[in-house]
């Protein structure tokens, strides 16, 4: 019987062996809390009287993929047509707008400040999302694309209109 206990420490039922195993389990539980040991390691402590080996942490590389490029939203006219039937004010604010798609986001470029205020009111954003879903068949997030200085119109009349809008002149197009 002594020979078996020497060969298999887990069969030893003495107080010293029991205290040794409890100490190993306490040390192992502290390692699990800090993410150093796995549950498999603790299971091996219950079977073996040897100290557990710390689990190796997996190194997960950071994704380095470039963001998806923006593509023109070719069916934007259909979205606007749907809006003309469901939300006329939003349609009017987006009349001369364009949009692009990047992943699951539709980026809308509109000169109208009215659009920015309308999309935040009531359920206009939901109506816009619904019109986009009706055309694309999928749920898309909505983003507002800012007009940068390099995107100014080449047409002198459009440039004059945009400049007037930026200065706060109320322009009514017919």
mmCIF file of C-alpha atoms in Angstrom:
data_model
loop_
_atom_site.group_PDB
_atom_site.id
_atom_site.type_symbol
_atom_site.label_atom_id
_atom_site.label_comp_id
_atom_site.label_asym_id
_atom_site.label_seq_id
_atom_site.Cartn_x
_atom_site.Cartn_y
_atom_site.Cartn_z
ATOM 1 C CA UNK A 1 0.000 0.000 0.000
ATOM 2 C CA UNK A 2 2.874 2.424 0.789
ATOM 3 C CA UNK A 3 4.398 1.605 -2.600
ATOM 4 C CA UNK A 4 1.118 2.569 -4.355
ATOM 5 C CA UNK A 5 0.955 5.876 -2.478
ATOM 6 C CA UNK A 6 4.520 6.729 -3.476
ATOM 7 C CA UNK A 7 3.817 5.957 -7.151
ATOM 8 C CA UNK A 8 0.404 7.685 -7.216
ATOM 9 C CA UNK A 9 0.316 10.734 -4.899
ATOM 10 C CA UNK A 10 -3.404 11.294 -5.570
ATOM 11 C CA UNK A 11 -4.112 8.052 -3.665
ATOM 12 C CA UNK A 12 -2.477 9.417 -0.519
ATOM 13 C CA UNK A 13 -5.271 10.326 1.901
ATOM 14 C CA UNK A 14 -3.064 11.729 4.654
ATOM 15 C CA UNK A 15 -3.388 15.265 5.993
ATOM 16 C CA UNK A 16 -0.083 16.425 4.480
ATOM 17 C CA UNK A 17 -1.102 15.268 0.998
ATOM 18 C CA UNK A 18 -4.510 16.868 1.396
ATOM 19 C CA UNK A 19 -2.998 20.204 2.491
ATOM 20 C CA UNK A 20 -0.521 20.064 -0.404
ATOM 21 C CA UNK A 21 -3.361 19.581 -2.910
ATOM 22 C CA UNK A 22 -5.438 22.402 -1.375
ATOM 23 C CA UNK A 23 -2.438 24.752 -1.597
ATOM 24 C CA UNK A 24 -1.950 23.870 -5.265
ATOM 25 C CA UNK A 25 -5.671 24.496 -5.933
ATOM 26 C CA UNK A 26 -5.559 27.875 -4.176
ATOM 27 C CA UNK A 27 -2.540 28.906 -6.222
ATOM 28 C CA UNK A 28 -4.260 27.712 -9.370
ATOM 29 C CA UNK A 29 -7.481 29.637 -8.605
ATOM 30 C CA UNK A 30 -5.475 32.863 -8.276
ATOM 31 C CA UNK A 31 -3.935 32.152 -11.678
ATOM 32 C CA UNK A 32 -7.349 31.671 -13.270
ATOM 33 C CA UNK A 33 -8.584 35.004 -11.926
ATOM 34 C CA UNK A 34 -5.615 36.735 -13.522
ATOM 35 C CA UNK A 35 -6.002 34.819 -16.793
ATOM 36 C CA UNK A 36 -2.781 32.878 -16.328
ATOM 37 C CA UNK A 37 -4.262 29.375 -15.928
ATOM 38 C CA UNK A 38 -6.956 27.478 -17.768
ATOM 39 C CA UNK A 39 -9.692 25.276 -16.297
ATOM 40 C CA UNK A 40 -7.938 22.248 -17.847
ATOM 41 C CA UNK A 41 -4.919 23.100 -15.731
ATOM 42 C CA UNK A 42 -7.032 23.044 -12.542
ATOM 43 C CA UNK A 43 -8.530 19.705 -13.588
ATOM 44 C CA UNK A 44 -5.025 18.311 -13.900
ATOM 45 C CA UNK A 45 -4.326 19.489 -10.324
ATOM 46 C CA UNK A 46 -7.244 17.438 -9.094
ATOM 47 C CA UNK A 47 -5.798 14.356 -10.775
ATOM 48 C CA UNK A 48 -2.098 14.975 -10.168
ATOM 49 C CA UNK A 49 -0.149 16.087 -7.146
ATOM 50 C CA UNK A 50 2.309 17.995 -9.339
ATOM 51 C CA UNK A 51 2.109 21.803 -9.564
ATOM 52 C CA UNK A 52 0.108 23.016 -12.580
ATOM 53 C CA UNK A 53 1.700 24.554 -15.629
ATOM 54 C CA UNK A 54 0.461 28.039 -16.506
ATOM 55 C CA UNK A 55 -1.672 28.188 -19.622
ATOM 56 C CA UNK A 56 -0.153 30.036 -22.546
ATOM 57 C CA UNK A 57 -1.943 33.193 -23.550
ATOM 58 C CA UNK A 58 -2.997 33.314 -27.148
ATOM 59 C CA UNK A 59 -1.646 36.286 -29.044
ATOM 60 C CA UNK A 60 -4.314 37.670 -31.325
ATOM 61 C CA UNK A 61 -2.927 39.953 -34.017
ATOM 62 C CA UNK A 62 -4.593 43.292 -34.521
ATOM 63 C CA UNK A 63 -6.585 43.471 -37.752
ATOM 64 C CA UNK A 64 -4.728 45.613 -40.251
ATOM 65 C CA UNK A 65 -7.277 45.513 -43.034
ATOM 66 C CA UNK A 66 -7.899 48.865 -44.661
ATOM 67 C CA UNK A 67 -11.421 50.241 -44.380
ATOM 68 C CA UNK A 68 -13.732 49.369 -47.198
ATOM 69 C CA UNK A 69 -13.663 51.891 -50.038
ATOM 70 C CA UNK A 70 -16.706 54.013 -50.622
ATOM 71 C CA UNK A 71 -18.655 53.131 -53.758
ATOM 72 C CA UNK A 72 -21.289 55.337 -55.394
ATOM 73 C CA UNK A 73 -24.851 54.386 -54.501
ATOM 74 C CA UNK A 74 -26.163 53.808 -58.024
ATOM 75 C CA UNK A 75 -29.788 53.348 -56.898
ATOM 76 C CA UNK A 76 -29.967 56.557 -54.839
ATOM 77 C CA UNK A 77 -32.590 57.932 -57.248
ATOM 78 C CA UNK A 78 -34.897 55.047 -56.329
ATOM 79 C CA UNK A 79 -34.461 55.851 -52.641
ATOM 80 C CA UNK A 80 -35.368 59.476 -53.342
ATOM 81 C CA UNK A 81 -38.421 58.355 -55.319
ATOM 82 C CA UNK A 82 -39.568 56.243 -52.338
ATOM 83 C CA UNK A 83 -39.048 59.250 -50.053
ATOM 84 C CA UNK A 84 -41.130 61.445 -52.356
ATOM 85 C CA UNK A 85 -44.071 59.151 -51.536
ATOM 86 C CA UNK A 86 -43.425 58.687 -47.792
ATOM 87 C CA UNK A 87 -41.781 61.911 -46.531
ATOM 88 C CA UNK A 88 -41.986 64.912 -48.839
ATOM 89 C CA UNK A 89 -39.966 67.310 -46.617
ATOM 90 C CA UNK A 90 -37.080 64.840 -46.410
ATOM 91 C CA UNK A 91 -37.281 64.248 -50.157
ATOM 92 C CA UNK A 92 -37.137 68.011 -50.772
ATOM 93 C CA UNK A 93 -34.090 68.355 -48.523
ATOM 94 C CA UNK A 94 -32.327 65.541 -50.390
ATOM 95 C CA UNK A 95 -33.390 66.601 -53.890
ATOM 96 C CA UNK A 96 -29.887 67.511 -55.115
ATOM 97 C CA UNK A 97 -27.975 65.085 -52.933
ATOM 98 C CA UNK A 98 -25.871 62.053 -53.719
ATOM 99 C CA UNK A 99 -24.842 59.046 -51.683
ATOM 100 C CA UNK A 100 -22.179 56.414 -51.433
ATOM 101 C CA UNK A 101 -21.999 53.008 -49.760
ATOM 102 C CA UNK A 102 -19.205 51.830 -47.487
ATOM 103 C CA UNK A 103 -19.900 48.395 -46.022
ATOM 104 C CA UNK A 104 -23.310 48.576 -44.340
ATOM 105 C CA UNK A 105 -23.342 52.375 -44.188
ATOM 106 C CA UNK A 106 -24.963 54.752 -46.640
ATOM 107 C CA UNK A 107 -23.102 58.070 -46.648
ATOM 108 C CA UNK A 108 -25.302 60.932 -47.783
ATOM 109 C CA UNK A 109 -23.877 64.169 -49.117
ATOM 110 C CA UNK A 110 -26.424 66.965 -49.106
ATOM 111 C CA UNK A 111 -25.846 70.704 -49.291
ATOM 112 C CA UNK A 112 -29.025 71.340 -47.341
ATOM 113 C CA UNK A 113 -28.782 72.133 -43.638
ATOM 114 C CA UNK A 114 -32.484 71.350 -43.611
ATOM 115 C CA UNK A 115 -31.599 67.684 -44.158
ATOM 116 C CA UNK A 116 -29.384 67.639 -41.060
ATOM 117 C CA UNK A 117 -32.189 69.028 -38.928
ATOM 118 C CA UNK A 118 -34.918 66.871 -40.486
ATOM 119 C CA UNK A 119 -33.050 63.599 -40.129
ATOM 120 C CA UNK A 120 -32.816 64.177 -36.384
ATOM 121 C CA UNK A 121 -36.531 64.910 -35.937
ATOM 122 C CA UNK A 122 -39.435 62.537 -35.340
ATOM 123 C CA UNK A 123 -38.958 59.270 -37.183
ATOM 124 C CA UNK A 124 -37.471 60.760 -40.364
ATOM 125 C CA UNK A 125 -34.296 58.702 -39.952
ATOM 126 C CA UNK A 126 -36.425 55.563 -39.718
ATOM 127 C CA UNK A 127 -38.310 56.588 -42.870
ATOM 128 C CA UNK A 128 -35.010 57.160 -44.678
ATOM 129 C CA UNK A 129 -33.675 53.795 -43.472
ATOM 130 C CA UNK A 130 -36.892 52.148 -44.613
ATOM 131 C CA UNK A 131 -36.605 53.713 -48.086
ATOM 132 C CA UNK A 132 -33.001 52.484 -48.349
ATOM 133 C CA UNK A 133 -34.011 48.997 -47.148
ATOM 134 C CA UNK A 134 -36.802 48.884 -49.768
ATOM 135 C CA UNK A 135 -34.221 49.487 -52.517
ATOM 136 C CA UNK A 136 -31.245 47.492 -51.224
ATOM 137 C CA UNK A 137 -33.044 44.720 -49.350
ATOM 138 C CA UNK A 138 -30.761 45.107 -46.316
ATOM 139 C CA UNK A 139 -30.556 47.226 -43.183
ATOM 140 C CA UNK A 140 -28.028 50.011 -43.522
ATOM 141 C CA UNK A 141 -26.696 52.596 -41.132
ATOM 142 C CA UNK A 142 -26.970 56.218 -42.219
ATOM 143 C CA UNK A 143 -24.113 58.690 -42.172
ATOM 144 C CA UNK A 144 -23.859 62.292 -43.300
ATOM 145 C CA UNK A 145 -20.886 63.049 -45.501
ATOM 146 C CA UNK A 146 -19.298 66.449 -45.012
ATOM 147 C CA UNK A 147 -18.535 68.639 -48.005
ATOM 148 C CA UNK A 148 -14.852 69.505 -48.022
ATOM 149 C CA UNK A 149 -13.231 72.458 -49.750
ATOM 150 C CA UNK A 150 -11.898 70.189 -52.513
ATOM 151 C CA UNK A 151 -15.417 69.106 -53.420
ATOM 152 C CA UNK A 152 -16.673 72.515 -54.472
ATOM 153 C CA UNK A 153 -18.634 72.479 -57.727
ATOM 154 C CA UNK A 154 -16.820 73.306 -60.955
ATOM 155 C CA UNK A 155 -19.847 75.084 -62.457
ATOM 156 C CA UNK A 156 -19.646 78.841 -61.703
ATOM 157 C CA UNK A 157 -23.400 79.138 -61.101
ATOM 158 C CA UNK A 158 -23.351 76.177 -58.678
ATOM 159 C CA UNK A 159 -20.359 77.750 -56.962
ATOM 160 C CA UNK A 160 -22.287 81.030 -56.616
ATOM 161 C CA UNK A 161 -25.324 79.227 -55.174
ATOM 162 C CA UNK A 162 -23.195 77.225 -52.731
ATOM 163 C CA UNK A 163 -21.322 80.369 -51.650
ATOM 164 C CA UNK A 164 -24.609 82.179 -51.079
ATOM 165 C CA UNK A 165 -25.956 79.266 -49.000
ATOM 166 C CA UNK A 166 -22.799 79.240 -46.896
ATOM 167 C CA UNK A 167 -23.298 82.944 -46.194
ATOM 168 C CA UNK A 168 -26.889 82.281 -45.033
ATOM 169 C CA UNK A 169 -28.788 83.575 -48.074
ATOM 170 C CA UNK A 170 -32.144 81.804 -48.416
ATOM 171 C CA UNK A 171 -32.327 80.451 -51.968
ATOM 172 C CA UNK A 172 -35.497 78.905 -53.352
ATOM 173 C CA UNK A 173 -35.038 76.648 -56.370
ATOM 174 C CA UNK A 174 -37.949 75.946 -58.679
#
